[in-house]
Amino acid sequence: MFNKDIVTAFEQKETPFFYYDLALLQATLDRALTEANKYGFHIHYALKANFNERVLRVIQESGIGADCVSGNEVLKAVEVGFAPEKIVFAGVGKADKEILAALDHNIFAFNVESVQELHVIGDLAKRAGKVAKIALRINPNVDAQTHKYITTGLDENKFGIKTWELSDCLDTIKSFDSLELIGLHFHVGSQVVDLNVFKSLCVKVNEFNNWFDERGYRLKVLNVGGGLGVNYTDPDGEPIVDFKRYFEIFDQFLERKGHQEVHFELGRALVSQCGSLISRVLYVKNGIKKNFIILDAGMTELMRPALYQAYHKIERLSSEQHNEGGVGMLTHYDVVGPICESTDCFGKEVELPESKRGDLIAIRTAGAYGEVMASRYNLRNEIRYVYNDEIA
Ligand code: LLP
């Protein structure tokens, strides 16, 4: 993935930093749009996955909409140039100020998560003299077959409206002239790699869609959320996910009523493979039971391994290796960061060429939920980044 010129350029840079390949991002967006356009599907990008300025600009320019989960994300999306009529606002705890900001910008839809939230949005919209467009986020009780921390569509999760609350929702919406129900919203989890999960989701969406239809509601929007998983083990083998198969499933299994639009909220699938965390080996500690590589990047830059035991491919980069045409002897290392926490570990028993202080290490597939989840814990430095066109 990283040719010799890129590695040589990395060698001149201060580490750690996120490297973003905006050309790969563009190619990913092109592929996603080509496949979605076949069926007239609408894509919103989930800003929560990565709101790096340049990444956002490339995505905005592609014409995709935005999926936001905070007032600040709504404001950021507007600032970057996403059309308000393509912005959706989800989130289980929207504060009044955030709702007002979104109303102010006349966004496409609020994905509403409770009866109480309907009352709050209804009241605030009424006072502002606006009509808020609403999609009800229904919790469909579909198991996303992913890590329990990123599962959202089960009864036990805090997200969405439970089925027995739907009549209440409709009564509330009817009681407010300031609320307009435009659709339904679902999101069952993230890093979903078993595509059968999406078939199950479609079956549930069809049931709910019929339920509303039978009651005389002509809903314009079916928003099926995001969640499409990526290949963390082989980022070079599958730099772009199989959008063709993904959208085909929805075309095949989702029963749209003639007038209905289908919307998606993709985060990870669009941005994960274009980002890598580049770091240097600070120390190598050879122990009796274990050998450690201690990096200058830690859980403060990429939290996913510490938080979800997530796997990220770890590679040693070396321009010498390109010259010599080999990698040398392989050794097993626990690759850890410098933070004072035992969970600050990127990988255990990782097979790498014998490494030394100063070697560059790439932690791959870090474009989604990497930089955005960084923290200043241990008073670490602000994140740095490098883009492909700066070193080409
Ligand atoms: N829509 C809603 C309502 C969501 O909650 C999410 C993600 C998405 C869309 C985008 O999902 P994606 O296509 O990226 O899977 N920090 C975790 C992931 C948390 C996902 C939260 N919701 C991780 O690093 O794996």
Short mmCIF file of C-alpha atoms and ligand atoms in Angstrom, two decimals:
data_model
loop_
_atom_site.label_atom_id
_atom_site.label_comp_id
_atom_site.label_asym_id
_atom_site.label_seq_id
_atom_site.Cartn_x
_atom_site.Cartn_y
_atom_site.Cartn_z
CA MET A 1 0.00 0.00 0.00
CA PHE A 2 2.72 2.50 0.93
CA ASN A 3 5.30 2.82 -1.81
CA LYS A 4 8.90 3.77 -1.19
CA ASP A 5 8.34 7.48 -1.88
CA ILE A 6 5.54 7.67 0.65
CA VAL A 7 7.59 5.86 3.27
CA THR A 8 10.57 8.17 2.61
CA ALA A 9 8.26 11.17 3.04
CA PHE A 10 6.88 9.69 6.28
CA GLU A 11 10.43 9.34 7.56
CA GLN A 12 10.83 13.14 7.41
CA LYS A 13 7.68 13.78 9.47
CA GLU A 14 7.15 14.11 13.17
CA THR A 15 5.07 11.22 14.47
CA PRO A 16 2.44 10.21 15.37
CA PHE A 17 0.05 11.41 12.68
CA PHE A 18 -2.97 10.26 10.74
CA TYR A 19 -2.30 9.77 7.06
CA TYR A 20 -5.29 10.29 4.78
CA ASP A 21 -5.31 9.07 1.21
CA LEU A 22 -7.91 11.40 -0.28
CA ALA A 23 -7.61 9.67 -3.68
CA LEU A 24 -8.78 6.41 -2.12
CA LEU A 25 -11.54 8.31 -0.35
CA GLN A 26 -12.66 9.75 -3.69
CA ALA A 27 -12.60 6.33 -5.33
CA THR A 28 -14.66 4.92 -2.45
CA LEU A 29 -17.25 7.67 -2.73
CA ASP A 30 -17.44 7.22 -6.51
CA ARG A 31 -18.07 3.49 -6.11
CA ALA A 32 -20.69 3.99 -3.39
CA LEU A 33 -22.51 6.61 -5.44
CA THR A 34 -22.43 4.56 -8.64
CA GLU A 35 -23.98 1.58 -6.87
CA ALA A 36 -26.55 3.63 -4.90
CA ASN A 37 -27.57 5.64 -7.94
CA LYS A 38 -28.58 2.46 -9.75
CA TYR A 39 -31.61 2.34 -7.46
CA GLY A 40 -32.06 6.05 -6.75
CA PHE A 41 -30.86 5.52 -3.16
CA HIS A 42 -29.74 8.52 -1.08
CA ILE A 43 -26.55 8.42 1.00
CA HIS A 44 -25.83 10.56 4.06
CA TYR A 45 -22.32 10.49 5.48
CA ALA A 46 -22.17 9.90 9.25
CA LEU A 47 -19.92 12.75 10.37
CA LYS A 48 -19.23 10.99 13.64
CA ALA A 49 -16.88 8.60 11.83
CA ASN A 50 -14.48 11.36 10.83
CA PHE A 51 -14.90 15.14 10.73
CA ASN A 52 -11.40 16.00 9.59
CA GLU A 53 -11.73 19.20 7.56
CA ARG A 54 -10.34 17.94 4.26
CA VAL A 55 -12.03 14.56 4.50
CA LEU A 56 -15.34 16.36 5.01
CA ARG A 57 -14.75 18.65 2.08
CA VAL A 58 -14.09 15.77 -0.31
CA ILE A 59 -17.28 14.08 0.89
CA GLN A 60 -19.35 17.26 0.66
CA GLU A 61 -18.14 17.89 -2.88
CA SER A 62 -19.29 14.41 -3.90
CA GLY A 63 -22.88 15.56 -3.32
CA ILE A 64 -23.59 13.12 -0.51
CA GLY A 65 -25.78 14.31 2.41
CA ALA A 66 -24.84 14.43 6.10
CA ASP A 67 -25.91 12.40 9.11
CA CYS A 68 -25.28 14.30 12.35
CA VAL A 69 -25.58 13.33 16.00
CA SER A 70 -25.03 16.66 17.71
CA GLY A 71 -25.83 20.31 17.18
CA ASN A 72 -22.15 20.94 16.55
CA GLU A 73 -22.10 18.30 13.82
CA VAL A 74 -25.11 19.98 12.20
CA LEU A 75 -23.33 23.33 12.32
CA LYS A 76 -20.12 21.78 11.00
CA ALA A 77 -21.98 20.14 8.12
CA VAL A 78 -23.60 23.45 7.19
CA GLU A 79 -20.27 25.28 7.50
CA VAL A 80 -18.54 22.79 5.20
CA GLY A 81 -21.30 23.26 2.64
CA PHE A 82 -23.60 20.24 2.99
CA ALA A 83 -27.03 21.32 1.78
CA PRO A 84 -29.41 21.60 4.79
CA GLU A 85 -32.04 19.68 2.83
CA LYS A 86 -29.62 16.73 2.86
CA ILE A 87 -28.87 16.84 6.60
CA VAL A 88 -30.44 14.42 9.06
CA PHE A 89 -30.07 14.76 12.82
CA ALA A 90 -30.13 11.63 14.99
CA GLY A 91 -29.21 11.04 18.62
CA VAL A 92 -30.85 9.78 21.74
CA GLY A 93 -30.26 12.97 23.74
CA LYS A 94 -30.73 16.10 21.65
CA ALA A 95 -30.49 19.23 23.82
CA ASP A 96 -32.90 22.15 23.22
CA LYS A 97 -30.08 24.32 21.92
CA GLU A 98 -29.11 21.65 19.40
CA ILE A 99 -32.70 21.22 18.22
CA LEU A 100 -33.03 24.99 17.79
CA ALA A 101 -29.84 25.14 15.74
CA ALA A 102 -31.12 22.39 13.45
CA LEU A 103 -34.55 24.08 13.13
CA ASP A 104 -32.80 27.31 12.31
CA HIS A 105 -31.10 25.63 9.35
CA ASN A 106 -34.27 23.86 8.12
CA ILE A 107 -32.62 20.45 8.00
CA PHE A 108 -34.14 17.55 6.08
CA ALA A 109 -35.23 15.50 9.11
CA PHE A 110 -34.90 14.86 12.82
CA ASN A 111 -34.57 11.16 13.56
CA VAL A 112 -36.62 11.12 16.75
CA GLU A 113 -35.94 8.58 19.46
CA SER A 114 -38.77 8.96 22.03
CA VAL A 115 -42.28 10.29 22.65
CA GLN A 116 -40.86 12.88 25.03
CA GLU A 117 -38.47 14.13 22.35
CA LEU A 118 -41.44 14.59 19.99
CA HIS A 119 -43.05 16.89 22.56
CA VAL A 120 -39.84 18.89 22.98
CA ILE A 121 -39.22 19.29 19.24
CA GLY A 122 -42.92 20.04 18.67
CA ASP A 123 -42.88 22.81 21.30
CA LEU A 124 -39.60 24.33 20.16
CA ALA A 125 -40.66 24.29 16.51
CA LYS A 126 -44.01 25.88 17.37
CA ARG A 127 -42.32 28.70 19.26
CA ALA A 128 -39.88 29.22 16.38
CA GLY A 129 -42.77 29.28 13.88
CA LYS A 130 -41.36 26.25 12.04
CA VAL A 131 -42.51 22.81 11.02
CA ALA A 132 -39.99 20.14 12.01
CA LYS A 133 -39.77 17.16 9.68
CA ILE A 134 -39.63 13.94 11.64
CA ALA A 135 -38.53 10.37 10.98
CA LEU A 136 -39.32 7.98 13.82
CA ARG A 137 -36.30 5.92 14.81
CA ILE A 138 -37.73 2.53 15.53
CA ASN A 139 -35.79 -0.07 17.45
CA PRO A 140 -36.47 -3.18 15.35
CA ASN A 141 -34.86 -5.72 17.73
CA VAL A 142 -32.52 -7.07 15.03
CA ASP A 143 -29.21 -8.53 16.19
CA ALA A 144 -26.38 -6.90 14.21
CA GLN A 145 -24.00 -9.78 15.08
CA THR A 146 -21.27 -7.34 15.93
CA HIS A 147 -19.42 -6.25 19.07
CA LYS A 148 -21.89 -5.62 21.91
CA TYR A 149 -20.61 -2.07 22.40
CA ILE A 150 -21.60 -1.12 18.85
CA THR A 151 -24.93 -2.95 18.72
CA THR A 152 -27.84 -0.51 18.74
CA GLY A 153 -30.95 -2.27 17.46
CA LEU A 154 -31.81 -4.64 20.30
CA ASP A 155 -34.54 -4.15 22.90
CA GLU A 156 -31.86 -3.84 25.57
CA ASN A 157 -30.21 -0.86 23.81
CA LYS A 158 -31.03 2.74 24.69
CA PHE A 159 -31.71 3.66 21.08
CA GLY A 160 -34.97 4.11 19.22
CA ILE A 161 -38.66 3.91 19.89
CA LYS A 162 -40.08 0.60 21.04
CA THR A 163 -42.88 -0.85 18.95
CA TRP A 164 -45.49 -0.49 21.71
CA GLU A 165 -44.86 3.29 21.77
CA LEU A 166 -45.75 3.87 18.13
CA SER A 167 -49.45 4.70 18.69
CA ASP A 168 -48.41 7.23 21.32
CA CYS A 169 -45.99 8.75 18.83
CA LEU A 170 -48.71 9.13 16.23
CA ASP A 171 -51.08 10.77 18.75
CA THR A 172 -48.34 13.20 19.75
CA ILE A 173 -47.49 14.06 16.15
CA LYS A 174 -51.19 14.69 15.41
CA SER A 175 -51.39 17.08 18.33
CA PHE A 176 -48.66 19.34 16.92
CA ASP A 177 -49.06 21.38 13.71
CA SER A 178 -45.33 22.00 14.07
CA LEU A 179 -44.44 18.33 13.42
CA GLU A 180 -44.57 16.60 10.06
CA LEU A 181 -43.97 12.86 9.93
CA ILE A 182 -41.99 12.12 6.77
CA GLY A 183 -40.55 8.69 7.42
CA LEU A 184 -39.05 5.90 9.46
CA HIS A 185 -35.47 5.46 10.61
CA PHE A 186 -33.52 2.38 11.68
CA HIS A 187 -29.92 1.63 12.61
CA VAL A 188 -29.01 -1.74 14.08
CA GLY A 189 -25.28 -1.45 14.70
CA SER A 190 -21.87 -0.84 13.25
CA GLN A 191 -19.16 -2.98 11.60
CA VAL A 192 -21.80 -5.39 10.32
CA VAL A 193 -20.07 -7.93 8.09
CA ASP A 194 -22.79 -10.57 7.88
CA LEU A 195 -24.98 -9.08 5.18
CA ASN A 196 -27.87 -11.34 6.25
CA VAL A 197 -28.33 -8.84 9.08
CA PHE A 198 -29.44 -6.30 6.49
CA LYS A 199 -31.89 -8.81 4.99
CA SER A 200 -33.41 -9.26 8.47
CA LEU A 201 -33.54 -5.50 8.83
CA CYS A 202 -35.41 -5.19 5.52
CA VAL A 203 -38.00 -7.73 6.68
CA LYS A 204 -38.62 -5.65 9.83
CA VAL A 205 -38.73 -2.37 7.92
CA ASN A 206 -41.34 -3.88 5.59
CA GLU A 207 -43.52 -4.83 8.57
CA PHE A 208 -43.36 -1.33 10.05
CA ASN A 209 -43.86 0.27 6.67
CA ASN A 210 -47.05 -1.75 6.19
CA TRP A 211 -48.23 -0.89 9.69
CA PHE A 212 -48.07 2.84 8.88
CA ASP A 213 -49.49 2.34 5.40
CA GLU A 214 -52.50 0.48 6.80
CA ARG A 215 -53.16 3.46 9.04
CA GLY A 216 -53.20 5.82 6.08
CA TYR A 217 -49.70 7.30 6.42
CA ARG A 218 -47.94 7.88 3.11
CA LEU A 219 -44.36 8.06 4.32
CA LYS A 220 -41.80 9.48 1.93
CA VAL A 221 -38.62 8.25 3.60
CA LEU A 222 -37.27 4.89 4.68
CA ASN A 223 -33.91 5.54 6.34
CA VAL A 224 -32.12 2.26 7.01
CA GLY A 225 -29.10 3.76 8.80
CA GLY A 226 -25.52 2.65 8.28
CA GLY A 227 -23.37 -0.07 9.73
CA LEU A 228 -21.74 -1.67 6.69
CA GLY A 229 -18.53 -3.26 7.95
CA VAL A 230 -15.07 -3.17 6.36
CA ASN A 231 -12.14 -5.54 6.07
CA TYR A 232 -9.74 -4.82 8.94
CA THR A 233 -7.58 -7.88 8.30
CA ASP A 234 -6.80 -7.22 4.65
CA PRO A 235 -7.05 -3.50 3.90
CA ASP A 236 -5.03 -3.80 0.69
CA GLY A 237 -7.04 -6.79 -0.54
CA GLU A 238 -10.34 -4.95 -0.03
CA PRO A 239 -9.68 -1.20 0.02
CA ILE A 240 -13.29 -0.53 -1.02
CA VAL A 241 -16.18 -2.53 0.42
CA ASP A 242 -18.65 -4.39 -1.74
CA PHE A 243 -21.19 -1.61 -2.13
CA LYS A 244 -22.71 -3.47 -5.08
CA ARG A 245 -23.84 -6.41 -2.94
CA TYR A 246 -24.89 -4.14 -0.07
CA PHE A 247 -27.23 -1.93 -2.09
CA GLU A 248 -28.49 -4.93 -4.09
CA ILE A 249 -29.77 -6.45 -0.83
CA PHE A 250 -31.89 -3.41 -0.06
CA ASP A 251 -33.16 -3.25 -3.62
CA GLN A 252 -34.11 -6.90 -3.44
CA PHE A 253 -35.56 -7.15 0.07
CA LEU A 254 -36.96 -3.72 0.87
CA GLU A 255 -40.55 -3.35 -0.30
CA ARG A 256 -40.80 0.28 -1.21
CA LYS A 257 -44.20 1.78 -1.81
CA GLY A 258 -44.10 3.60 -5.15
CA HIS A 259 -43.49 7.06 -3.73
CA GLN A 260 -40.83 6.13 -1.18
CA GLU A 261 -37.18 7.18 -1.04
CA VAL A 262 -34.53 4.99 0.59
CA HIS A 263 -31.83 6.73 2.65
CA PHE A 264 -28.59 5.37 4.11
CA GLU A 265 -26.24 6.73 6.77
CA LEU A 266 -22.81 5.33 6.07
CA GLY A 267 -19.76 6.23 8.11
CA ARG A 268 -17.12 3.54 8.40
CA ALA A 269 -17.60 2.07 4.93
CA LEU A 270 -16.75 5.42 3.34
CA VAL A 271 -13.74 6.56 5.34
CA SER A 272 -12.04 3.75 7.23
CA GLN A 273 -9.59 2.46 4.62
CA CYS A 274 -8.35 5.90 3.55
CA GLY A 275 -6.78 6.51 6.96
CA SER A 276 -3.76 5.03 8.75
CA LEU A 277 -2.12 5.98 11.99
CA ILE A 278 1.62 6.38 11.46
CA SER A 279 3.85 6.03 14.45
CA ARG A 280 7.48 5.42 15.44
CA VAL A 281 8.97 2.75 17.63
CA LEU A 282 10.25 4.43 20.77
CA TYR A 283 11.57 1.34 22.50
CA VAL A 284 11.85 -2.39 22.03
CA LYS A 285 11.70 -4.44 25.19
CA ASN A 286 12.58 -8.07 24.94
CA GLY A 287 11.18 -10.04 27.81
CA ILE A 288 11.17 -13.71 28.73
CA LYS A 289 7.56 -14.30 27.91
CA LYS A 290 6.92 -11.38 25.62
CA ASN A 291 8.64 -8.87 23.43
CA PHE A 292 7.16 -5.40 23.40
CA ILE A 293 7.27 -2.65 20.84
CA ILE A 294 6.47 0.66 22.48
CA LEU A 295 5.13 3.22 20.03
CA ASP A 296 4.81 6.98 20.22
CA ALA A 297 1.09 6.60 19.38
CA GLY A 298 -1.33 5.17 21.88
CA MET A 299 -4.96 4.77 22.79
CA THR A 300 -5.12 8.55 22.88
CA GLU A 301 -4.81 8.56 19.07
CA LEU A 302 -6.66 5.32 18.27
CA MET A 303 -8.93 4.08 21.00
CA ARG A 304 -10.70 1.23 19.20
CA PRO A 305 -8.37 -1.61 20.30
CA ALA A 306 -8.53 -0.50 23.95
CA LEU A 307 -12.28 0.10 23.90
CA TYR A 308 -13.62 -2.75 21.76
CA GLN A 309 -10.65 -5.13 21.56
CA ALA A 310 -10.77 -4.17 17.88
CA TYR A 311 -8.25 -5.62 15.45
CA HIS A 312 -6.25 -3.24 13.25
CA LYS A 313 -3.55 -4.50 10.94
CA ILE A 314 -0.10 -3.39 12.07
CA GLU A 315 2.76 -3.08 9.58
CA ARG A 316 6.35 -1.99 9.80
CA LEU A 317 7.28 0.53 7.13
CA SER A 318 10.81 0.85 5.99
CA SER A 319 12.35 2.42 2.92
CA GLU A 320 15.38 0.17 3.47
CA GLN A 321 13.16 -2.84 3.11
CA HIS A 322 12.03 -1.53 -0.29
CA ASN A 323 15.72 -1.27 -1.28
CA GLU A 324 16.64 -4.69 -0.01
CA GLY A 325 13.49 -6.34 -1.31
CA GLY A 326 12.94 -8.31 1.91
CA VAL A 327 11.56 -7.93 5.38
CA GLY A 328 14.18 -9.78 7.41
CA MET A 329 13.48 -12.03 10.34
CA LEU A 330 9.97 -12.12 11.78
CA THR A 331 9.36 -11.84 15.51
CA HIS A 332 6.24 -11.70 17.67
CA TYR A 333 5.60 -8.51 19.58
CA ASP A 334 2.93 -7.00 21.74
CA VAL A 335 2.57 -3.58 20.13
CA VAL A 336 1.70 -1.04 22.81
CA GLY A 337 1.45 2.70 23.30
CA PRO A 338 3.07 5.02 25.86
CA ILE A 339 -0.09 5.73 27.91
CA CYS A 340 -0.18 4.72 31.57
CA GLU A 341 -2.90 2.10 31.10
CA SER A 342 -2.51 -1.61 30.48
CA THR A 343 -5.33 -1.47 27.91
CA ASP A 344 -3.10 0.78 25.79
CA CYS A 345 -2.27 -2.05 23.44
CA PHE A 346 -2.73 -2.13 19.65
CA GLY A 347 -2.14 -5.82 19.19
CA LYS A 348 -0.85 -8.90 20.95
CA GLU A 349 1.62 -11.39 19.47
CA VAL A 350 1.83 -9.43 16.25
CA GLU A 351 4.22 -10.92 13.70
CA LEU A 352 6.56 -8.20 12.48
CA PRO A 353 10.08 -7.92 11.06
CA GLU A 354 12.62 -7.52 13.83
CA SER A 355 12.21 -3.88 14.81
CA LYS A 356 14.32 -1.19 16.38
CA ARG A 357 13.97 2.26 17.84
CA GLY A 358 12.98 4.76 15.15
CA ASP A 359 11.21 2.29 12.83
CA LEU A 360 7.93 3.46 11.36
CA ILE A 361 4.78 1.51 12.10
CA ALA A 362 1.45 1.88 10.29
CA ILE A 363 -1.80 0.98 11.99
CA ARG A 364 -4.24 0.47 9.17
CA THR A 365 -7.96 1.06 8.59
CA ALA A 366 -7.94 3.97 11.01
CA GLY A 367 -9.94 6.50 8.98
CA ALA A 368 -13.19 5.83 10.85
CA TYR A 369 -13.57 6.36 14.59
CA GLY A 370 -9.86 7.11 14.93
CA GLU A 371 -9.03 10.81 14.99
CA VAL A 372 -12.57 11.68 16.15
CA MET A 373 -12.23 9.57 19.28
CA ALA A 374 -8.77 10.87 20.17
CA SER A 375 -8.26 12.41 23.59
CA ARG A 376 -5.74 14.58 25.43
CA TYR A 377 -5.40 12.01 28.26
CA ASN A 378 -1.89 12.22 29.76
CA LEU A 379 -1.86 15.75 28.29
CA ARG A 380 -0.94 14.36 24.92
CA ASN A 381 -0.33 16.60 21.93
CA GLU A 382 -3.08 17.54 19.49
CA ILE A 383 -3.43 15.12 16.60
CA ARG A 384 -1.41 15.81 13.46
CA TYR A 385 -2.31 14.70 9.94
CA VAL A 386 -0.72 14.33 6.55
CA TYR A 387 -2.59 14.02 3.24
CA ASN A 388 -1.48 12.11 0.18
CA ASP A 389 -1.31 15.22 -2.00
CA GLU A 390 1.15 16.87 0.42
CA ILE A 391 3.77 14.21 -0.15
CA ALA A 392 3.10 13.08 -3.72
N1 LLP B 1 -26.45 6.10 11.87
C1 LLP B 1 -26.56 6.00 13.22
C2 LLP B 1 -27.84 6.33 13.84
C3 LLP B 1 -25.47 5.60 13.99
O1 LLP B 1 -25.60 5.51 15.31
C4 LLP B 1 -24.24 5.29 13.35
C5 LLP B 1 -23.07 4.88 14.12
C6 LLP B 1 -24.17 5.41 11.95
C7 LLP B 1 -25.29 5.81 11.25
C8 LLP B 1 -22.91 5.11 11.17
O2 LLP B 1 -22.52 3.81 11.34
P1 LLP B 1 -21.32 3.17 10.45
O3 LLP B 1 -21.78 3.15 9.00
O4 LLP B 1 -20.13 4.01 10.63
O5 LLP B 1 -21.15 1.82 11.02
N2 LLP B 1 -16.99 4.00 17.62
C9 LLP B 1 -17.45 2.74 17.13
C10 LLP B 1 -18.59 2.86 16.16
C11 LLP B 1 -19.80 3.59 16.74
C12 LLP B 1 -20.91 3.74 15.74
C13 LLP B 1 -21.99 4.60 16.29
N3 LLP B 1 -23.08 4.80 15.39
C14 LLP B 1 -16.26 1.99 16.49
O6 LLP B 1 -15.16 2.52 16.51
O7 LLP B 1 -16.41 0.88 16.01
#
